[in-house]
mmCIF file of C-alpha atoms in Angstrom:
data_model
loop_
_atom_site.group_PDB
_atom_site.id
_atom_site.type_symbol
_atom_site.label_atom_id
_atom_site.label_comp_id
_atom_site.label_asym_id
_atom_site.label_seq_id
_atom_site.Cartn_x
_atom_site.Cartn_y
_atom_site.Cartn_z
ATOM 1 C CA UNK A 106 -30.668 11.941 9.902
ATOM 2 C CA UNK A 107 -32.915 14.566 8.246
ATOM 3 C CA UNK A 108 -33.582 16.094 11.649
ATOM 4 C CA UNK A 109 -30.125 16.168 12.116
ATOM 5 C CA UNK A 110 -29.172 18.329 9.372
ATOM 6 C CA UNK A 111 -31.969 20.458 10.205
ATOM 7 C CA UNK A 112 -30.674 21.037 13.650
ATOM 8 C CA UNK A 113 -27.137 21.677 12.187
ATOM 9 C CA UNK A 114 -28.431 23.765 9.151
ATOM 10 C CA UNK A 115 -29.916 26.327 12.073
ATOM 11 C CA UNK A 116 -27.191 25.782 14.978
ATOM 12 C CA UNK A 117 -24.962 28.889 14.443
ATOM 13 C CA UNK A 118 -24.411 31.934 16.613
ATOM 14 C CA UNK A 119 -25.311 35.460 14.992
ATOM 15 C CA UNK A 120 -22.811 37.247 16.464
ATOM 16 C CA UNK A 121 -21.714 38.600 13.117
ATOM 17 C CA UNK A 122 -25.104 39.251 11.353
ATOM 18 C CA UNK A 123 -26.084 38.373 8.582
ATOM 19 C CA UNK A 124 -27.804 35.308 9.323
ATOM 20 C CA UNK A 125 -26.672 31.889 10.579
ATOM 21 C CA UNK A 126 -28.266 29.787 8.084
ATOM 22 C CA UNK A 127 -25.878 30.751 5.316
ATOM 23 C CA UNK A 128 -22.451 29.982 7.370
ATOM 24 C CA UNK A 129 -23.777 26.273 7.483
ATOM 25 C CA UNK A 130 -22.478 23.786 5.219
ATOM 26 C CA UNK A 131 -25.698 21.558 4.950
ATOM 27 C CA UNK A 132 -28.615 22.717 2.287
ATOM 28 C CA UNK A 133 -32.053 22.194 3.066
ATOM 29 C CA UNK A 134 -34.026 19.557 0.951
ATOM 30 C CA UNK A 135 -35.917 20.633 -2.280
ATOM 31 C CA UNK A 136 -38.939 22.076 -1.133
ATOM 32 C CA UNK A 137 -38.264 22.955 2.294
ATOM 33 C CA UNK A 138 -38.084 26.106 3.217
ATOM 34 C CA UNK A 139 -37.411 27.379 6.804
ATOM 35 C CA UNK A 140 -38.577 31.113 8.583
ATOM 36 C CA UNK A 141 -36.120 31.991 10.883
ATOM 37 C CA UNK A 142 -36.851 34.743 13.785
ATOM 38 C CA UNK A 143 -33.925 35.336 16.127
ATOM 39 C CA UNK A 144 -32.744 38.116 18.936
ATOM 40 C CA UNK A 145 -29.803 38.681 19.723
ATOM 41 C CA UNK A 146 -28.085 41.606 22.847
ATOM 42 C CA UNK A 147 -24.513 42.522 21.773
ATOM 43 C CA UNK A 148 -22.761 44.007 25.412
ATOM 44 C CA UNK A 149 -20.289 46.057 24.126
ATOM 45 C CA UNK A 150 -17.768 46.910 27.071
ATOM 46 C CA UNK A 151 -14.640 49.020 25.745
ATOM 47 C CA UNK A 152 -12.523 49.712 22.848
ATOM 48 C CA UNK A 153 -9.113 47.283 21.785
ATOM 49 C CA UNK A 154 -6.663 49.721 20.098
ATOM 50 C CA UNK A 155 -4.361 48.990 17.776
ATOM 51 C CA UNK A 156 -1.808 46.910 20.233
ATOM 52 C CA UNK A 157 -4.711 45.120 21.881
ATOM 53 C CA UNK A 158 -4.951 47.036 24.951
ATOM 54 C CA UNK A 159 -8.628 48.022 26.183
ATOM 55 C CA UNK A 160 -10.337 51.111 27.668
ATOM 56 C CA UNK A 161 -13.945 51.257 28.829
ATOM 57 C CA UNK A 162 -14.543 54.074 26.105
ATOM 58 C CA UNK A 163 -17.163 53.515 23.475
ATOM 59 C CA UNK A 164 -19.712 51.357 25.470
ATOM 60 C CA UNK A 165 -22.780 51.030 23.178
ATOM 61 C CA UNK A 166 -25.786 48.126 23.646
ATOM 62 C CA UNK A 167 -27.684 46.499 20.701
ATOM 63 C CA UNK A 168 -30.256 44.449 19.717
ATOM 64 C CA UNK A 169 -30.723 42.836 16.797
ATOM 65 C CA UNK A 170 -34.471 41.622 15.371
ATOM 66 C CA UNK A 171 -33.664 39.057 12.427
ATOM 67 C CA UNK A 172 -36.127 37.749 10.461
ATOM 68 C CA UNK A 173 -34.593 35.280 7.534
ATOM 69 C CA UNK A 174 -36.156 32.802 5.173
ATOM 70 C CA UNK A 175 -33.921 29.464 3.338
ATOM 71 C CA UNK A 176 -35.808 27.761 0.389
ATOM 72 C CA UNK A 177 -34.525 24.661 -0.789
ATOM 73 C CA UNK A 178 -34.522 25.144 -4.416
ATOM 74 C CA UNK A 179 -33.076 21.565 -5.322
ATOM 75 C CA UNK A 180 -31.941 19.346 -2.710
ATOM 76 C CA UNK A 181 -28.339 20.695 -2.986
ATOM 77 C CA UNK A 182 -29.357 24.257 -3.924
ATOM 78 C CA UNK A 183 -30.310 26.808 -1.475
ATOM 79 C CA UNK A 184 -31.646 30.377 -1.255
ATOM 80 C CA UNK A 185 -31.404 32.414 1.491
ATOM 81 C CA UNK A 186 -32.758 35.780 2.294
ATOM 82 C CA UNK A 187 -32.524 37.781 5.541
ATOM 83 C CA UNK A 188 -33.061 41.273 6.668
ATOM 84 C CA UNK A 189 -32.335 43.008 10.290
ATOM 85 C CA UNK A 190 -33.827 45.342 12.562
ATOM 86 C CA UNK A 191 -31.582 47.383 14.625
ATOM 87 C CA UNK A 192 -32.070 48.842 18.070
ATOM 88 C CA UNK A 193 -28.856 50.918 19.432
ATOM 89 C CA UNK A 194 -27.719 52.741 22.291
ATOM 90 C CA UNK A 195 -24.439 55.009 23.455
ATOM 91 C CA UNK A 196 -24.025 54.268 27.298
ATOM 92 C CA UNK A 197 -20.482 55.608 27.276
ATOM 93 C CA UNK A 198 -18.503 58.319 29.089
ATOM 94 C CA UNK A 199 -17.803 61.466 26.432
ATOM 95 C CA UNK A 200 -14.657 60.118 24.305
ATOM 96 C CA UNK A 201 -11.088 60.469 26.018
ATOM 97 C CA UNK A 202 -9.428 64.005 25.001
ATOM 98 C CA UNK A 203 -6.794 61.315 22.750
ATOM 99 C CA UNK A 204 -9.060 59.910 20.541
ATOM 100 C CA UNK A 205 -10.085 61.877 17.450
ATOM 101 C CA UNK A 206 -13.726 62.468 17.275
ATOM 102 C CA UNK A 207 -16.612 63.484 19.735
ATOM 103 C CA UNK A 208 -20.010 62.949 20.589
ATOM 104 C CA UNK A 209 -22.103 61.926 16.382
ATOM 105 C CA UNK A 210 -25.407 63.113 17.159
ATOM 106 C CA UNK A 211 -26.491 59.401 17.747
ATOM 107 C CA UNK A 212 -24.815 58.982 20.705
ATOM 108 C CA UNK A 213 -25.233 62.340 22.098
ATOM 109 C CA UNK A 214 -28.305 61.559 23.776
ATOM 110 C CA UNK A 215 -27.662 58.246 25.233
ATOM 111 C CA UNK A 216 -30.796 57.163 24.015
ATOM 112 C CA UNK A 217 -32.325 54.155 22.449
ATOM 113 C CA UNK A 218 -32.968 54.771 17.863
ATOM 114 C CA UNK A 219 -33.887 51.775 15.094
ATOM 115 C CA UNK A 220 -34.401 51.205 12.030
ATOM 116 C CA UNK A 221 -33.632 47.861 9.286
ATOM 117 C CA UNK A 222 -30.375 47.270 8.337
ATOM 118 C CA UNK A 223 -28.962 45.424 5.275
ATOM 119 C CA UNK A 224 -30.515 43.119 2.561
ATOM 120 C CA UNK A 225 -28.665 40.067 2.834
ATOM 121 C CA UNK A 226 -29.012 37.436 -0.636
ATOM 122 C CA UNK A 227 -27.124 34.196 -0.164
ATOM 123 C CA UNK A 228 -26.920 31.361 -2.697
ATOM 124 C CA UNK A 229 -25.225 27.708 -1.671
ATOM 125 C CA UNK A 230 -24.623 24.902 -3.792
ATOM 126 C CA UNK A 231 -23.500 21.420 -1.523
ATOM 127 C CA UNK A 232 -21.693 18.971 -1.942
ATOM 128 C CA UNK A 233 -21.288 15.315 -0.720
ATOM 129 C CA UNK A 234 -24.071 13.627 0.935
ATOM 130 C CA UNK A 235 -23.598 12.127 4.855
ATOM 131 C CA UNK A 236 -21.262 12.098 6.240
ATOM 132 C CA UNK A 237 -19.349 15.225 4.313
ATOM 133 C CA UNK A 238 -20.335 18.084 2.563
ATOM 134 C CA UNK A 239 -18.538 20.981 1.125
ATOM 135 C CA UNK A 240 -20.982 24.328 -0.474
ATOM 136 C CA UNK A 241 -19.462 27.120 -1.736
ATOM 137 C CA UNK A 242 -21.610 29.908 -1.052
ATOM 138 C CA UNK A 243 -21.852 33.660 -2.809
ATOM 139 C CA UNK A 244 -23.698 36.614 -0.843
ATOM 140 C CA UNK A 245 -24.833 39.984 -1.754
ATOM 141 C CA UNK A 246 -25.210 42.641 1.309
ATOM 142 C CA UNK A 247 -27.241 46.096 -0.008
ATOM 143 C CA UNK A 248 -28.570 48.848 2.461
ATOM 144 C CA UNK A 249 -31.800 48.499 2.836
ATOM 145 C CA UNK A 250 -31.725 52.516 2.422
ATOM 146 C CA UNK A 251 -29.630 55.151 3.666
ATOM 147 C CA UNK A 252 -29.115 54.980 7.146
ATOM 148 C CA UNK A 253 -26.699 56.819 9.782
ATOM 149 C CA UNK A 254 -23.299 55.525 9.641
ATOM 150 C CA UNK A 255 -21.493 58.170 11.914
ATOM 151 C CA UNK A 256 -20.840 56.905 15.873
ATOM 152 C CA UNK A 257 -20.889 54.052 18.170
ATOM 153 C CA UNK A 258 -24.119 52.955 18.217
ATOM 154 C CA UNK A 259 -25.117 52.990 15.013
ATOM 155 C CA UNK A 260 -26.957 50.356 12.886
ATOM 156 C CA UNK A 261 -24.554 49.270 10.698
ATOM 157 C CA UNK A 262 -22.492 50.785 7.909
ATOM 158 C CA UNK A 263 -24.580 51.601 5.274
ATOM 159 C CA UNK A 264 -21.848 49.692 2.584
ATOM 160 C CA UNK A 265 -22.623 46.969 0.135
ATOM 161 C CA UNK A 266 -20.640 44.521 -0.033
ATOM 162 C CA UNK A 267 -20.514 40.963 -1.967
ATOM 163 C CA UNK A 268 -18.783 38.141 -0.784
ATOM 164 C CA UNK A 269 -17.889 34.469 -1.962
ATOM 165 C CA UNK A 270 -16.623 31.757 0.434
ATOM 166 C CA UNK A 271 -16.978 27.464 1.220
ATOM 167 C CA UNK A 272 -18.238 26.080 4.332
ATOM 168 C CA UNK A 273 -17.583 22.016 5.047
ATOM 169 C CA UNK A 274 -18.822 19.841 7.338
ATOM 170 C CA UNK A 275 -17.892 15.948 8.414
ATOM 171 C CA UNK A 276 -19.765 13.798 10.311
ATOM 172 C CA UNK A 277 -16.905 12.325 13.054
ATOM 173 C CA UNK A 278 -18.156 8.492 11.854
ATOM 174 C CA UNK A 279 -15.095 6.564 13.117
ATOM 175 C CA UNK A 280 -14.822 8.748 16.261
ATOM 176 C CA UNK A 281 -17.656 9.904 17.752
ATOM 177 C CA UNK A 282 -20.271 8.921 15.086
ATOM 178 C CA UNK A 283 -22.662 11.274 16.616
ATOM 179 C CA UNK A 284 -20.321 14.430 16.168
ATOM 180 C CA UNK A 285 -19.880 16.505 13.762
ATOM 181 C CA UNK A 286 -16.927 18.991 12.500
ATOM 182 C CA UNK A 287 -17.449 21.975 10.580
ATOM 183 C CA UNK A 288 -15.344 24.580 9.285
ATOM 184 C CA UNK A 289 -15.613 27.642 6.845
ATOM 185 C CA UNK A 290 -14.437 30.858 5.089
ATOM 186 C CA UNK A 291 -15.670 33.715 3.364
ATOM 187 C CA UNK A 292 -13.938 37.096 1.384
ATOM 188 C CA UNK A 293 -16.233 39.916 0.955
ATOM 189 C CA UNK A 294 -15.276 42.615 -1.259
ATOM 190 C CA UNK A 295 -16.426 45.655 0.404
ATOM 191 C CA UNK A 296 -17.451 48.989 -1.314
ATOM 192 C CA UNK A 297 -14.841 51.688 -1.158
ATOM 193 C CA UNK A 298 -14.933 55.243 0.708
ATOM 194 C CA UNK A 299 -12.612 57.732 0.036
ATOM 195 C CA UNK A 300 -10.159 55.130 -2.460
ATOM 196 C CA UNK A 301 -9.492 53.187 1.335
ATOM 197 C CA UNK A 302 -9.812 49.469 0.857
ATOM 198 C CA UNK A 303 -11.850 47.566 3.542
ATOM 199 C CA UNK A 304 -12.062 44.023 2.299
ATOM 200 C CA UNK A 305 -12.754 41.424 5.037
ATOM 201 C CA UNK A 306 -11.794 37.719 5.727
ATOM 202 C CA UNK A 307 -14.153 35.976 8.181
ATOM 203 C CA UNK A 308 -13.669 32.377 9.350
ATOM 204 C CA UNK A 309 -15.296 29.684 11.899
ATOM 205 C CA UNK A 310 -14.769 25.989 12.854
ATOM 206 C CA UNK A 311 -17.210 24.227 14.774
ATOM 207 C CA UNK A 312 -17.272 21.028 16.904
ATOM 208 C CA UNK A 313 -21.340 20.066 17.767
ATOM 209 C CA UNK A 314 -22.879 16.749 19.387
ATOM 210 C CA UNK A 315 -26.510 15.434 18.969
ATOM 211 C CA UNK A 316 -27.076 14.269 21.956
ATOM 212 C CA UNK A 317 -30.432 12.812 20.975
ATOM 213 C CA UNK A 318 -32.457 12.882 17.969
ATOM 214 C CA UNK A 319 -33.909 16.278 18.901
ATOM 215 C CA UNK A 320 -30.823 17.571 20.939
ATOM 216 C CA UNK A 321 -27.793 19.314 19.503
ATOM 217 C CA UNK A 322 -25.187 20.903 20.870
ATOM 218 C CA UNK A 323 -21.946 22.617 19.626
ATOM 219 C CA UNK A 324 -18.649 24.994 20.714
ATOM 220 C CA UNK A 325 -17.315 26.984 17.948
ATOM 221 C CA UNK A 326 -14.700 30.013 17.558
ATOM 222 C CA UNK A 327 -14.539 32.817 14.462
ATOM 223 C CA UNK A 328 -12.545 35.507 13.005
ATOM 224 C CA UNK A 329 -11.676 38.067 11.098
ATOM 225 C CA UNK A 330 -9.095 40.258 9.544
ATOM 226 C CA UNK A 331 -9.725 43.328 7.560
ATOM 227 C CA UNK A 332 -7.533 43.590 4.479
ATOM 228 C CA UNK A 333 -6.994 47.835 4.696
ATOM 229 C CA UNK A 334 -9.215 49.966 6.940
ATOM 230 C CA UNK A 335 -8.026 52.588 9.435
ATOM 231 C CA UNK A 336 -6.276 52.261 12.742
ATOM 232 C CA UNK A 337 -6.245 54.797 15.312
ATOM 233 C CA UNK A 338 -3.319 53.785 17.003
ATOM 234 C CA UNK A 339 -2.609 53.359 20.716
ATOM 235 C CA UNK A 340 -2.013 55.522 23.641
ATOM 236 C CA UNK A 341 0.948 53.737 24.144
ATOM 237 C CA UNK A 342 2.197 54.530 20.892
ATOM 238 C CA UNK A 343 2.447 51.444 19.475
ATOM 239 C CA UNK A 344 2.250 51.458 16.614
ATOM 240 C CA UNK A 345 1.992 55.011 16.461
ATOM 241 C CA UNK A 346 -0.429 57.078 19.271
ATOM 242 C CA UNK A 347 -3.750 58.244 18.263
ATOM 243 C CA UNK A 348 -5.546 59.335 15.955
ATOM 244 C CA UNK A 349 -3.240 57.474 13.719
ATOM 245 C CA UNK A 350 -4.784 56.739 10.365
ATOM 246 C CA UNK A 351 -7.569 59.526 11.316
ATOM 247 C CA UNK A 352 -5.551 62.509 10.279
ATOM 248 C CA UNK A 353 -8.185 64.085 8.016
ATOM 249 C CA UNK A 354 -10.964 65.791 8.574
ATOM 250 C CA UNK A 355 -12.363 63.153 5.626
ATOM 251 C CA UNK A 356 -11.135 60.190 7.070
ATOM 252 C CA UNK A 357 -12.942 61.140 10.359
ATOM 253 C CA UNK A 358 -15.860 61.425 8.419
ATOM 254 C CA UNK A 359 -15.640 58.269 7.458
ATOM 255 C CA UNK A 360 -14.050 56.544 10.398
ATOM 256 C CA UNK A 361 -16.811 53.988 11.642
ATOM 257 C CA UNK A 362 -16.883 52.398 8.374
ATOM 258 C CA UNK A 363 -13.846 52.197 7.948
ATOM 259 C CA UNK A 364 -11.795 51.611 10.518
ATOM 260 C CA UNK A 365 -9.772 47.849 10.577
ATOM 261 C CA UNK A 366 -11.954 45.432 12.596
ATOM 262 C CA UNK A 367 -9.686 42.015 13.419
ATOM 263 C CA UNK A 368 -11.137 39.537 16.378
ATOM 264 C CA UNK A 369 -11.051 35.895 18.072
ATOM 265 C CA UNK A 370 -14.266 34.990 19.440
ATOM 266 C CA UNK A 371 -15.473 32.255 21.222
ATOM 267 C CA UNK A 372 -18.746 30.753 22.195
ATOM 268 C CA UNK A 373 -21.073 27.792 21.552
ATOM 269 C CA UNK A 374 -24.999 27.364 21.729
ATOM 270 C CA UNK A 375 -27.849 24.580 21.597
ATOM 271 C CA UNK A 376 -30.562 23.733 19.440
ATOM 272 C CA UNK A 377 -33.290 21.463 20.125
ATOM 273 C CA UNK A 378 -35.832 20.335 17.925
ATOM 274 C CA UNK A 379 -39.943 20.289 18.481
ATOM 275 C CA UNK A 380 -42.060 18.863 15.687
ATOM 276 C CA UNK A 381 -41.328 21.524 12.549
ATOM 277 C CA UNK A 382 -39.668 23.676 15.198
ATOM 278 C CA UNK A 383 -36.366 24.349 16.050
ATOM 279 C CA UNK A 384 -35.679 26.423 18.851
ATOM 280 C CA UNK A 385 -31.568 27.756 19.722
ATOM 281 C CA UNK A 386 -29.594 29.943 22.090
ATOM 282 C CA UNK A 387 -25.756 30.534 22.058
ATOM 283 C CA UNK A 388 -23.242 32.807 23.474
ATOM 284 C CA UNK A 389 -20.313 34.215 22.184
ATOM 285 C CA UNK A 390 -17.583 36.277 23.931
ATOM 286 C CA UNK A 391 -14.737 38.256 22.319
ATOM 287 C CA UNK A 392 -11.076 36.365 22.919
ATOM 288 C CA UNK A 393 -8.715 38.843 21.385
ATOM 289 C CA UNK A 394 -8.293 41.786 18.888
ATOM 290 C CA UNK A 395 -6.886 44.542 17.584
ATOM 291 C CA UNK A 396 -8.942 47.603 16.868
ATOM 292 C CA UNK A 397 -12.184 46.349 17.653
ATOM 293 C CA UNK A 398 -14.800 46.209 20.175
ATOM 294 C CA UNK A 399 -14.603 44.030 23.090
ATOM 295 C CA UNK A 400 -17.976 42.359 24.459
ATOM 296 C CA UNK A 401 -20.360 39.417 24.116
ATOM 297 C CA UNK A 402 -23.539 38.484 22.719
ATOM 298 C CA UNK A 403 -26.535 36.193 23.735
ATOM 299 C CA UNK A 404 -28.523 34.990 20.908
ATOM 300 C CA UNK A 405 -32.228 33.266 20.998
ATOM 301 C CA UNK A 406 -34.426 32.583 18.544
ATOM 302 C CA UNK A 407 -36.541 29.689 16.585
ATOM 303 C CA UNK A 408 -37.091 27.970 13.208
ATOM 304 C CA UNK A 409 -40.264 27.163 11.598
ATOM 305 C CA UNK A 410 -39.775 24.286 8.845
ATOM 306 C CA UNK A 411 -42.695 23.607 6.210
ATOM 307 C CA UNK A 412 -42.950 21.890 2.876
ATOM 308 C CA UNK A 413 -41.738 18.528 1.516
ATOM 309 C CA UNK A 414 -42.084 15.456 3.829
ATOM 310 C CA UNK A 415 -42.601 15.696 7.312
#
C-alpha cells in the first residue's frame, strides 16, 4: 500500500504548472520527503477565439524544467515547494491584420529565450486513511522576479496569485479494488492589473489502475474557467469581432495576462516505481475552449524518495 500512494502522490500530468504533487489528494508520510525533476514540451498549434473557432495564429513551443521538493511534515501534513525554468519560442506567421497587437519583441525573432518562472508554496492537510482521503490544500504563487509578460511565448505572467482548494481520492474497494478515483478543485485569487479581475477556477477527476505493485496507470481530464479577464472576440462576430475587450491602448498592454483562459483537456500518463524511484510520462491534449490556446503536452520526469522507512 505505501508504494501505492507513492505512485499516486506523483502520477499527475503538468500540463498546468505548478507542480503535480500538490493536485494529489494523498500526503506523504512524516519524514519522507520526495525531489521531483520533470520536462515537459507544450505544442501550441493555434488560437480558440471567443466562440471556439481556431486559427493557426499564435503558434509558440515550450519547455518547461521543474524541479519540486514535498516534505512530509506529519504523516497527514505536507509541504511542497516547486520552482520552473522556462524555455520559449514564437514559430508563428506575423498576427492576422484583425487581431489587435503585433509582433512583442519576444516573438519578433522567432528565437529560443529562458529564464525561472514562479515560486510555487503549497501546504495540504489529509484526511481519511485507505481507502479515502480528502486534503484541502492552500498555495502561494510569487514571481520569482520580474520577468517579460508581453507576447506569445513568454514565460509566464509575472502575477502572484494565492489559491485555496480540496482534492479527494477513493480507493474503488467494492469495484475494482485495485482502482482508484480522484477528483479536485482549486480558486486562486489572482492579482489585479488595471482594476480587471482575473480569478481562476481549475478542476480535474482522475480514474488510475495499479496494475502491479510497481505499475500505475491513470486517464484523467481538467479545466478551467476564468472569473473576468479579456476576450478578443471572434472574426465571426460572435460575440462581438475583434479586438473586443482590447480597446485600449492599456488593456493591450496588458493583454497576455489578462485575457480569459477557459479549457477541457484530456490525457492520462503512467508511473512505475524502481526502488526509491518513481519514474512517469503522460500526455494531455486540449478538448475544447474558448479563448485559449489549442495544443498538447508530453510530460516525463522522475521522483527520488528518501527518509523514513524504506
Amino acid at each position: 500500500m505505501k508504494r501505492l500512494l507513492r505512485s499516486l502522490t506523483i502520477a499527475g500530468a503538468l500540463a498546468s504548472v505548478p507542480a503535480p504533487v500538490a493536485a494529489q489528494a494523498f500526503t506523504l508520510p512524516q519524514g519522507v520527503g520526495g525531489v521531483t525533476l520533470a520536462l515537459q514540451y507544450y505544442d501550441d498549434t493555434g488560437r480558440r477565439f471567443s466562440d471556439g473557432t481556431r486559427q493557426s495564429v499564435g503558434r509558440t513551443e515550450t519547455v518547461t524544467v521543474l524541479l519540486e521538493a514535498d516534505y512530509g511534515v506529519t504523516d497527514r501534513l505536507s509541504a511542497t515547494l516547486g520552482l520552473p525554468y522556462i524555455f520559449a519560442r514564437y514559430r508563428g506567421d506575423p498576427p492576422p491584420p484583425f487581431l489587435p497587437y503585433n509582433y512583442a519583441s519576444a516573438d519578433e525573432c522567432h528565437c529560443w529565450h529562458s529564464t525561472f518562472q514562479d515560486f510555487a508554496l503549497t501546504a495540504r492537510y489529509r484526511l481519511g486513511d485507505d481507502p479515502w482521503a480528502v486534503t484541502p490544500l492552500v498555495r502561494f504563487v510569487e514571481p520569482s522576479h520580474d520577468y517579460n509578460y508581453q507576447g506569445e511565448a513568454v514565460v509566464g505572467f509575472d502575477r502572484r496569485e494565492v489559491a485555496v482548494g480540496v482534492n479527494a481520492s477513493v480507493r474503488l474497494v467494492g469495484l475494482l479494488p485495485k482502482a482508484t478515483f480522484q477528483a479536485g478543485y482549486t480558486y486562486s485569487f489572482v492579482e489585479q492589473f488595471l482594476g480587471i479581475p482575473n480569478d481562476r477556477s481549475n478542476g480535474s477527476v482522475q480514474i488510475g489502475y495499479a496494475v502491479s505493485r510497481r505499475l500505475f496507470v491513470y486517464a484523467n481530464g481538467t479545466w478551467q474557467q476564468t472569473h473576468g479577464g479579456l476576450r478578443i472576440g471572434s472574426p465571426s462576430g460572435d460575440p462581438f469581432p475583434p479586438p473586443g475587450d482590447i480597446n485600449t491602448p492599456e488593456r493591450l498592454d496588458e493583454f497576455h495576462r489578462l485575457f480569459r483562459n477557459d479549457y477541457w483537456q484530456a490525457g492520462g500518463g503512467i508511473s512505475y516505481s524502481v526502488g526509491s524511484f518513481d519514474v512517469f510520462a503522460s500526455f494531455t491534449k486540449y478538448v475544447w475552449g474558448t479563448d485559449t490556446h489549442d495544443g498538447q503536452a508530453y510530460t516525463v520526469g522522475a521522483t527520488w524518495y528518501f527518509g523514513g522507512a524504506k
